[in-house]
């Protein structure tokens, strides 16, 4: 039976790059951030709920979500962030598990990207994960990467980093860390090592069944 492997880490730590490298090795990747984007497409019930709470100003003229406006609301107001999570997270969890189970027959393990996995309100809902890989970088590197993204200034970058769990808090749930503070070659080498370890874990589970 395939392993369900969680991938987590702070914002701009390099989770997407790690997921992309593993996807290139034919590992199915279920990304909860991508699921959340699907849920707020025009016409989706979750987008309608967000508009009812936050107002029509969170929409662009074409009816799509204005992510910058919503991001500014939730990173400066914890109660607003809680409302967003109440609307989106149950649907994200349901879809993520369904897709992981569907992909489990296609590969030795399935990667499930959950940025907020260490959050005490989130982690209990992902007890079905067998193993957790964390990606870490220094706060200075995270901030520098965030500032390269459009619409993010230094104060917002600081808020986005501080709003999440720390790597020390993630230690409680992470089985293995990938350190993304160097170049892509160094990162790819770590990902390759992690991939082979996960293949071994899958083989051990299969042989014991």
Coordinates of C-alpha atoms in Angstrom, one line a residue:
X1 CA 0.0 0.0 0.0
X2 CA 1.3 3.5 -0.9
X3 CA 2.5 5.8 1.8
X4 CA 0.8 9.1 2.4
X5 CA 3.6 11.7 2.8
X6 CA 2.9 15.2 4.1
X7 CA 5.1 18.1 2.9
X8 CA 5.1 21.2 5.0
X9 CA 7.2 24.3 5.9
X10 CA 7.1 28.0 6.2
X11 CA 6.0 30.4 3.4
X12 CA 8.7 30.8 0.7
X13 CA 10.7 28.0 2.2
X14 CA 10.7 26.1 -1.1
X15 CA 7.9 23.6 -0.8
X16 CA 6.7 24.1 -4.3
X17 CA 10.2 23.4 -5.7
X18 CA 10.5 20.2 -3.6
X19 CA 7.1 19.1 -4.8
X20 CA 8.0 19.8 -8.4
X21 CA 11.2 17.8 -8.1
X22 CA 9.3 14.8 -6.7
X23 CA 6.6 15.2 -9.3
X24 CA 9.4 14.8 -12.0
X25 CA 10.1 11.4 -10.4
X26 CA 6.4 10.4 -11.1
X27 CA 5.2 10.9 -7.6
X28 CA 1.6 12.2 -7.4
X29 CA 1.4 15.6 -5.7
X30 CA -1.7 16.8 -4.0
X31 CA -1.3 20.5 -3.2
X32 CA -3.8 22.0 -0.8
X33 CA -2.9 25.5 -1.9
X34 CA -3.9 24.6 -5.5
X35 CA -7.1 23.1 -4.1
X36 CA -7.8 26.3 -2.3
X37 CA -7.4 28.2 -5.5
X38 CA -9.9 25.9 -7.3
X39 CA -12.4 26.5 -4.5
X40 CA -12.4 30.3 -5.0
X41 CA -12.9 30.3 -8.8
X42 CA -15.9 32.3 -10.0
X43 CA -19.1 30.4 -9.4
X44 CA -17.8 28.3 -6.6
X45 CA -19.8 28.2 -3.3
X46 CA -16.7 29.1 -1.2
X47 CA -16.1 32.3 -3.2
X48 CA -19.8 33.3 -2.7
X49 CA -19.4 32.7 1.1
X50 CA -16.2 34.8 1.2
X51 CA -18.0 37.7 -0.6
X52 CA -20.9 37.5 1.9
X53 CA -18.4 38.0 4.8
X54 CA -15.7 40.2 3.4
X55 CA -17.7 42.2 0.9
X56 CA -17.6 42.6 -2.9
X57 CA -14.3 44.6 -2.7
X58 CA -12.4 41.2 -2.6
X59 CA -13.4 40.7 -6.2
X60 CA -11.8 42.0 -9.4
X61 CA -14.1 43.5 -12.0
X62 CA -14.1 40.2 -13.9
X63 CA -15.4 38.4 -10.9
X64 CA -12.2 36.7 -9.9
X65 CA -10.8 36.9 -6.4
X66 CA -8.5 39.8 -5.7
X67 CA -5.9 37.8 -3.7
X68 CA -3.9 40.9 -2.7
X69 CA -7.0 42.5 -1.1
X70 CA -8.0 39.3 0.8
X71 CA -4.4 38.6 1.8
X72 CA -4.2 42.1 3.4
X73 CA -7.4 41.5 5.3
X74 CA -6.5 38.1 6.8
X75 CA -2.8 38.9 7.7
X76 CA -3.8 42.0 9.7
X77 CA -6.9 40.5 11.4
X78 CA -6.7 37.1 13.1
X79 CA -10.5 36.8 13.3
X80 CA -10.8 37.4 9.5
X81 CA -8.2 34.7 9.0
X82 CA -10.3 32.3 11.2
X83 CA -13.4 33.0 9.1
X84 CA -11.4 32.2 5.9
X85 CA -10.2 29.0 7.4
X86 CA -13.7 28.0 8.5
X87 CA -15.0 28.4 5.0
X88 CA -12.2 26.8 3.0
X89 CA -10.4 24.2 5.2
X90 CA -13.1 21.6 5.5
X91 CA -13.5 21.4 1.8
X92 CA -9.7 21.4 1.2
X93 CA -9.2 18.5 3.6
X94 CA -12.0 16.5 2.0
X95 CA -10.7 17.0 -1.6
X96 CA -7.1 16.4 -0.5
X97 CA -7.9 13.0 1.1
X98 CA -10.1 11.9 -1.8
X99 CA -7.4 12.7 -4.4
X100 CA -4.6 11.1 -2.3
X101 CA -6.6 7.9 -2.0
X102 CA -7.3 7.9 -5.8
X103 CA -3.6 8.4 -6.5
X104 CA -2.4 5.7 -4.1
X105 CA -2.7 2.9 -6.7
X106 CA -0.4 4.8 -9.1
X107 CA 2.9 5.2 -7.2
X108 CA 4.8 4.0 -4.1
X109 CA 3.8 7.1 -2.2
X110 CA 1.7 10.2 -2.6
X111 CA 2.9 13.6 -1.6
X112 CA 0.3 15.9 0.1
X113 CA 1.5 19.5 0.5
X114 CA 0.0 21.1 3.6
X115 CA 1.7 24.4 4.5
X116 CA -0.2 24.8 7.7
X117 CA 0.1 21.2 8.9
X118 CA 1.8 22.2 12.2
X119 CA -1.1 24.4 13.2
X120 CA -2.9 22.8 16.2
X121 CA -6.3 23.3 14.5
X122 CA -5.0 21.7 11.2
X123 CA -2.8 18.8 12.3
X124 CA -5.5 16.6 13.9
X125 CA -7.3 16.4 10.5
X126 CA -4.3 14.9 8.8
X127 CA -3.7 11.9 11.1
X128 CA -4.0 9.8 8.0
X129 CA -0.5 10.9 6.8
X130 CA 2.1 8.3 7.4
X131 CA 5.2 10.5 7.3
X132 CA 6.0 14.2 7.2
X133 CA 8.8 16.0 5.4
X134 CA 9.5 19.6 6.3
X135 CA 11.2 22.2 4.2
X136 CA 13.0 25.0 6.0
X137 CA 14.9 28.2 5.2
X138 CA 16.0 31.1 7.4
X139 CA 13.5 34.0 7.9
X140 CA 15.9 36.3 6.1
X141 CA 15.8 34.1 3.0
X142 CA 12.1 33.6 3.2
X143 CA 11.6 37.4 3.4
X144 CA 13.9 38.0 0.4
X145 CA 12.0 35.4 -1.6
X146 CA 8.6 37.0 -0.7
X147 CA 9.8 40.4 -1.7
X148 CA 10.3 39.0 -5.2
X149 CA 6.6 38.3 -5.5
X150 CA 4.3 41.0 -6.9
X151 CA 2.3 43.0 -4.4
X152 CA 4.3 42.1 -1.3
X153 CA 6.2 44.9 0.6
X154 CA 8.5 44.3 3.7
X155 CA 5.8 44.9 6.3
X156 CA 3.4 42.4 4.7
X157 CA 6.3 39.9 4.2
X158 CA 7.0 40.1 8.0
X159 CA 3.3 39.6 8.8
X160 CA 3.1 36.6 6.5
X161 CA 6.1 34.9 8.1
X162 CA 5.0 35.7 11.7
X163 CA 1.4 34.5 11.1
X164 CA 2.6 30.9 10.6
X165 CA 4.0 28.3 12.9
X166 CA 7.7 28.4 13.5
X167 CA 10.1 25.6 12.4
X168 CA 10.6 24.8 16.1
X169 CA 6.8 24.1 16.3
X170 CA 7.0 22.1 13.2
X171 CA 9.7 19.9 14.8
X172 CA 6.9 18.2 16.7
X173 CA 5.3 16.7 13.6
X174 CA 8.2 16.6 11.0
X175 CA 10.0 13.2 10.5
X176 CA 12.6 14.6 8.1
X177 CA 13.9 18.0 7.2
X178 CA 15.1 19.4 3.9
X179 CA 17.1 22.5 4.3
X180 CA 16.7 25.0 1.4
X181 CA 19.3 27.6 2.0
X182 CA 21.6 26.9 -0.9
X183 CA 21.4 26.5 -4.6
X184 CA 19.0 24.2 -6.6
X185 CA 21.6 21.5 -7.0
X186 CA 22.0 21.2 -3.3
X187 CA 18.3 21.1 -2.8
X188 CA 17.8 18.5 -5.6
X189 CA 20.4 16.3 -3.9
X190 CA 18.5 16.3 -0.6
X191 CA 15.2 15.7 -2.4
X192 CA 16.8 12.7 -4.1
X193 CA 18.0 11.3 -0.8
X194 CA 14.5 11.8 0.7
X195 CA 12.9 10.1 -2.3
X196 CA 15.0 7.0 -2.0
X197 CA 14.3 6.8 1.8
X198 CA 10.6 7.0 1.1
X199 CA 10.9 4.3 -1.5
X200 CA 12.6 2.1 1.2
X201 CA 9.9 2.8 3.7
X202 CA 7.2 1.8 1.2
X203 CA 9.1 -1.4 0.4
X204 CA 9.4 -2.2 4.1
X205 CA 5.7 -1.7 4.6
X206 CA 4.8 -3.8 1.6
X207 CA 7.0 -6.7 2.8
X208 CA 5.5 -6.6 6.3
X209 CA 1.9 -6.8 5.0

